[in-house]
Amino acid sequence: MRLKLLSPGEMNESQRQTYDESITGKRGKPPAPMMAWLNSPDMARHATRLGEVLRYDTIFPAKLSEIAILVTARHWTAHYEWYAHKRLALAGGMKPDIIDAIRDRRTPEFDDPKGKMIYDVAKSLHEGHGVEKGLYDEAVKLLSERGVVEVIGLCGYYTMVSMTLNTFEFELPEGEVPELS
């Protein structure tokens, strides 16, 4: 770990307010990257709020939103992010073979056309740095404009999360081994 994470007793007032707000939020605990972001308390506050919206308040159920998150974690080879969201994807009802395919950089087989579309949009965003017109039009038709905006938000937010976790070398919990190569 490249950064000393502050304990609540070491935080200044602004950091502590952000930390306390995260505990009372839907997560019930501070998300791991927020502990690094606390070095910029305003950024931490806003990023954590955005993350809560993207985790809990999109139009997608967890098994769909987690597709975009896992594609992002895989793109960045973010071990901690993969570890955390693989568990959330499974708990949300995602099939293990979809998770394994994303991990192995293979295109998964989806029963749900929305899942395939989220995957295609997320891959396009990361690999193509955007979404070409045909895919965009199909995505809007299937996911709605709000859905496309939220997939972009998920990929963008979890890119920032992945960059934070990778840069500061957040370690996996004891006994866990990296699944991404």
JSON list of N, CA, C and O in Angstrom, two decimals, residues 97-119:
[
{"chain": "A", "resi": 97, "resn": "ASP", "atom": "N", "xyz": [-20.54, -18.26, -15.27]},
{"chain": "A", "resi": 97, "resn": "ASP", "atom": "CA", "xyz": [-19.86, -18.38, -16.56]},
{"chain": "A", "resi": 97, "resn": "ASP", "atom": "C", "xyz": [-19.70, -17.03, -17.25]},
{"chain": "A", "resi": 97, "resn": "ASP", "atom": "O", "xyz": [-18.74, -16.83, -18.00]},
{"chain": "A", "resi": 98, "resn": "ILE", "atom": "N", "xyz": [-20.60, -16.08, -16.97]},
{"chain": "A", "resi": 98, "resn": "ILE", "atom": "CA", "xyz": [-20.45, -14.72, -17.52]},
{"chain": "A", "resi": 98, "resn": "ILE", "atom": "C", "xyz": [-19.24, -14.05, -16.86]},
{"chain": "A", "resi": 98, "resn": "ILE", "atom": "O", "xyz": [-18.41, -13.43, -17.53]},
{"chain": "A", "resi": 99, "resn": "ILE", "atom": "N", "xyz": [-19.13, -14.20, -15.56]},
{"chain": "A", "resi": 99, "resn": "ILE", "atom": "CA", "xyz": [-18.01, -13.62, -14.81]},
{"chain": "A", "resi": 99, "resn": "ILE", "atom": "C", "xyz": [-16.69, -14.22, -15.30]},
{"chain": "A", "resi": 99, "resn": "ILE", "atom": "O", "xyz": [-15.72, -13.50, -15.55]},
{"chain": "A", "resi": 100, "resn": "ASP", "atom": "N", "xyz": [-16.67, -15.54, -15.46]},
{"chain": "A", "resi": 100, "resn": "ASP", "atom": "CA", "xyz": [-15.45, -16.21, -15.93]},
{"chain": "A", "resi": 100, "resn": "ASP", "atom": "C", "xyz": [-15.04, -15.73, -17.32]},
{"chain": "A", "resi": 100, "resn": "ASP", "atom": "O", "xyz": [-13.86, -15.52, -17.59]},
{"chain": "A", "resi": 101, "resn": "ALA", "atom": "N", "xyz": [-16.02, -15.55, -18.20]},
{"chain": "A", "resi": 101, "resn": "ALA", "atom": "CA", "xyz": [-15.71, -15.09, -19.56]},
{"chain": "A", "resi": 101, "resn": "ALA", "atom": "C", "xyz": [-15.12, -13.68, -19.53]},
{"chain": "A", "resi": 101, "resn": "ALA", "atom": "O", "xyz": [-14.13, -13.41, -20.21]},
{"chain": "A", "resi": 102, "resn": "ILE", "atom": "N", "xyz": [-15.71, -12.80, -18.73]},
{"chain": "A", "resi": 102, "resn": "ILE", "atom": "CA", "xyz": [-15.16, -11.44, -18.62]},
{"chain": "A", "resi": 102, "resn": "ILE", "atom": "C", "xyz": [-13.74, -11.50, -18.07]},
{"chain": "A", "resi": 102, "resn": "ILE", "atom": "O", "xyz": [-12.83, -10.85, -18.60]},
{"chain": "A", "resi": 103, "resn": "ARG", "atom": "N", "xyz": [-13.54, -12.30, -17.04]},
{"chain": "A", "resi": 103, "resn": "ARG", "atom": "CA", "xyz": [-12.19, -12.46, -16.46]},
{"chain": "A", "resi": 103, "resn": "ARG", "atom": "C", "xyz": [-11.19, -12.92, -17.50]},
{"chain": "A", "resi": 103, "resn": "ARG", "atom": "O", "xyz": [-10.06, -12.43, -17.57]},
{"chain": "A", "resi": 104, "resn": "ASP", "atom": "N", "xyz": [-11.61, -13.87, -18.35]},
{"chain": "A", "resi": 104, "resn": "ASP", "atom": "CA", "xyz": [-10.71, -14.47, -19.35]},
{"chain": "A", "resi": 104, "resn": "ASP", "atom": "C", "xyz": [-10.67, -13.69, -20.66]},
{"chain": "A", "resi": 104, "resn": "ASP", "atom": "O", "xyz": [-10.08, -14.17, -21.63]},
{"chain": "A", "resi": 105, "resn": "ARG", "atom": "N", "xyz": [-11.31, -12.52, -20.68]},
{"chain": "A", "resi": 105, "resn": "ARG", "atom": "CA", "xyz": [-11.36, -11.67, -21.87]},
{"chain": "A", "resi": 105, "resn": "ARG", "atom": "C", "xyz": [-12.02, -12.35, -23.06]},
{"chain": "A", "resi": 105, "resn": "ARG", "atom": "O", "xyz": [-11.63, -12.19, -24.21]},
{"chain": "A", "resi": 106, "resn": "ARG", "atom": "N", "xyz": [-13.04, -13.16, -22.76]},
{"chain": "A", "resi": 106, "resn": "ARG", "atom": "CA", "xyz": [-13.87, -13.78, -23.79]},
{"chain": "A", "resi": 106, "resn": "ARG", "atom": "C", "xyz": [-15.23, -13.10, -23.77]},
{"chain": "A", "resi": 106, "resn": "ARG", "atom": "O", "xyz": [-15.67, -12.63, -22.73]},
{"chain": "A", "resi": 107, "resn": "THR", "atom": "N", "xyz": [-15.92, -13.09, -24.88]},
{"chain": "A", "resi": 107, "resn": "THR", "atom": "CA", "xyz": [-17.26, -12.52, -24.92]},
{"chain": "A", "resi": 107, "resn": "THR", "atom": "C", "xyz": [-18.23, -13.52, -24.29]},
{"chain": "A", "resi": 107, "resn": "THR", "atom": "O", "xyz": [-18.34, -14.65, -24.77]},
{"chain": "A", "resi": 108, "resn": "PRO", "atom": "N", "xyz": [-18.92, -13.11, -23.23]},
{"chain": "A", "resi": 108, "resn": "PRO", "atom": "CA", "xyz": [-19.87, -14.02, -22.58]},
{"chain": "A", "resi": 108, "resn": "PRO", "atom": "C", "xyz": [-21.10, -14.27, -23.44]},
{"chain": "A", "resi": 108, "resn": "PRO", "atom": "O", "xyz": [-21.42, -13.49, -24.34]},
{"chain": "A", "resi": 109, "resn": "GLU", "atom": "N", "xyz": [-21.79, -15.36, -23.14]},
{"chain": "A", "resi": 109, "resn": "GLU", "atom": "CA", "xyz": [-23.10, -15.61, -23.74]},
{"chain": "A", "resi": 109, "resn": "GLU", "atom": "C", "xyz": [-24.14, -15.14, -22.74]},
{"chain": "A", "resi": 109, "resn": "GLU", "atom": "O", "xyz": [-24.14, -15.55, -21.58]},
{"chain": "A", "resi": 110, "resn": "PHE", "atom": "N", "xyz": [-25.01, -14.26, -23.21]},
{"chain": "A", "resi": 110, "resn": "PHE", "atom": "CA", "xyz": [-26.04, -13.68, -22.36]},
{"chain": "A", "resi": 110, "resn": "PHE", "atom": "C", "xyz": [-27.42, -14.19, -22.74]},
{"chain": "A", "resi": 110, "resn": "PHE", "atom": "O", "xyz": [-27.72, -14.31, -23.93]},
{"chain": "A", "resi": 111, "resn": "ASP", "atom": "N", "xyz": [-28.25, -14.48, -21.75]},
{"chain": "A", "resi": 111, "resn": "ASP", "atom": "CA", "xyz": [-29.66, -14.80, -21.98]},
{"chain": "A", "resi": 111, "resn": "ASP", "atom": "C", "xyz": [-30.45, -13.51, -22.16]},
{"chain": "A", "resi": 111, "resn": "ASP", "atom": "O", "xyz": [-31.46, -13.50, -22.85]},
{"chain": "A", "resi": 112, "resn": "ASP", "atom": "N", "xyz": [-30.01, -12.47, -21.50]},
{"chain": "A", "resi": 112, "resn": "ASP", "atom": "CA", "xyz": [-30.71, -11.19, -21.48]},
{"chain": "A", "resi": 112, "resn": "ASP", "atom": "C", "xyz": [-30.07, -10.24, -22.50]},
{"chain": "A", "resi": 112, "resn": "ASP", "atom": "O", "xyz": [-28.88, -9.93, -22.40]},
{"chain": "A", "resi": 113, "resn": "PRO", "atom": "N", "xyz": [-30.83, -9.78, -23.50]},
{"chain": "A", "resi": 113, "resn": "PRO", "atom": "CA", "xyz": [-30.24, -8.86, -24.48]},
{"chain": "A", "resi": 113, "resn": "PRO", "atom": "C", "xyz": [-29.72, -7.57, -23.86]},
{"chain": "A", "resi": 113, "resn": "PRO", "atom": "O", "xyz": [-28.77, -6.97, -24.37]},
{"chain": "A", "resi": 114, "resn": "LYS", "atom": "N", "xyz": [-30.30, -7.14, -22.74]},
{"chain": "A", "resi": 114, "resn": "LYS", "atom": "CA", "xyz": [-29.78, -5.93, -22.07]},
{"chain": "A", "resi": 114, "resn": "LYS", "atom": "C", "xyz": [-28.39, -6.19, -21.52]},
{"chain": "A", "resi": 114, "resn": "LYS", "atom": "O", "xyz": [-27.52, -5.32, -21.56]},
{"chain": "A", "resi": 115, "resn": "GLY", "atom": "N", "xyz": [-28.16, -7.37, -20.99]},
{"chain": "A", "resi": 115, "resn": "GLY", "atom": "CA", "xyz": [-26.83, -7.71, -20.49]},
{"chain": "A", "resi": 115, "resn": "GLY", "atom": "C", "xyz": [-25.80, -7.67, -21.59]},
{"chain": "A", "resi": 115, "resn": "GLY", "atom": "O", "xyz": [-24.70, -7.13, -21.42]},
{"chain": "A", "resi": 116, "resn": "LYS", "atom": "N", "xyz": [-26.14, -8.25, -22.74]},
{"chain": "A", "resi": 116, "resn": "LYS", "atom": "CA", "xyz": [-25.22, -8.23, -23.88]},
{"chain": "A", "resi": 116, "resn": "LYS", "atom": "C", "xyz": [-24.95, -6.80, -24.33]},
{"chain": "A", "resi": 116, "resn": "LYS", "atom": "O", "xyz": [-23.81, -6.44, -24.62]},
{"chain": "A", "resi": 117, "resn": "MET", "atom": "N", "xyz": [-25.99, -5.98, -24.34]},
{"chain": "A", "resi": 117, "resn": "MET", "atom": "CA", "xyz": [-25.82, -4.59, -24.79]},
{"chain": "A", "resi": 117, "resn": "MET", "atom": "C", "xyz": [-24.93, -3.81, -23.82]},
{"chain": "A", "resi": 117, "resn": "MET", "atom": "O", "xyz": [-24.06, -3.05, -24.23]},
{"chain": "A", "resi": 118, "resn": "ILE", "atom": "N", "xyz": [-25.14, -4.00, -22.52]},
{"chain": "A", "resi": 118, "resn": "ILE", "atom": "CA", "xyz": [-24.30, -3.33, -21.54]},
{"chain": "A", "resi": 118, "resn": "ILE", "atom": "C", "xyz": [-22.85, -3.76, -21.71]},
{"chain": "A", "resi": 118, "resn": "ILE", "atom": "O", "xyz": [-21.93, -2.93, -21.70]},
{"chain": "A", "resi": 119, "resn": "TYR", "atom": "N", "xyz": [-22.64, -5.05, -21.92]},
{"chain": "A", "resi": 119, "resn": "TYR", "atom": "CA", "xyz": [-21.29, -5.56, -22.17]},
{"chain": "A", "resi": 119, "resn": "TYR", "atom": "C", "xyz": [-20.69, -4.90, -23.41]},
{"chain": "A", "resi": 119, "resn": "TYR", "atom": "O", "xyz": [-19.55, -4.42, -23.38]}
]
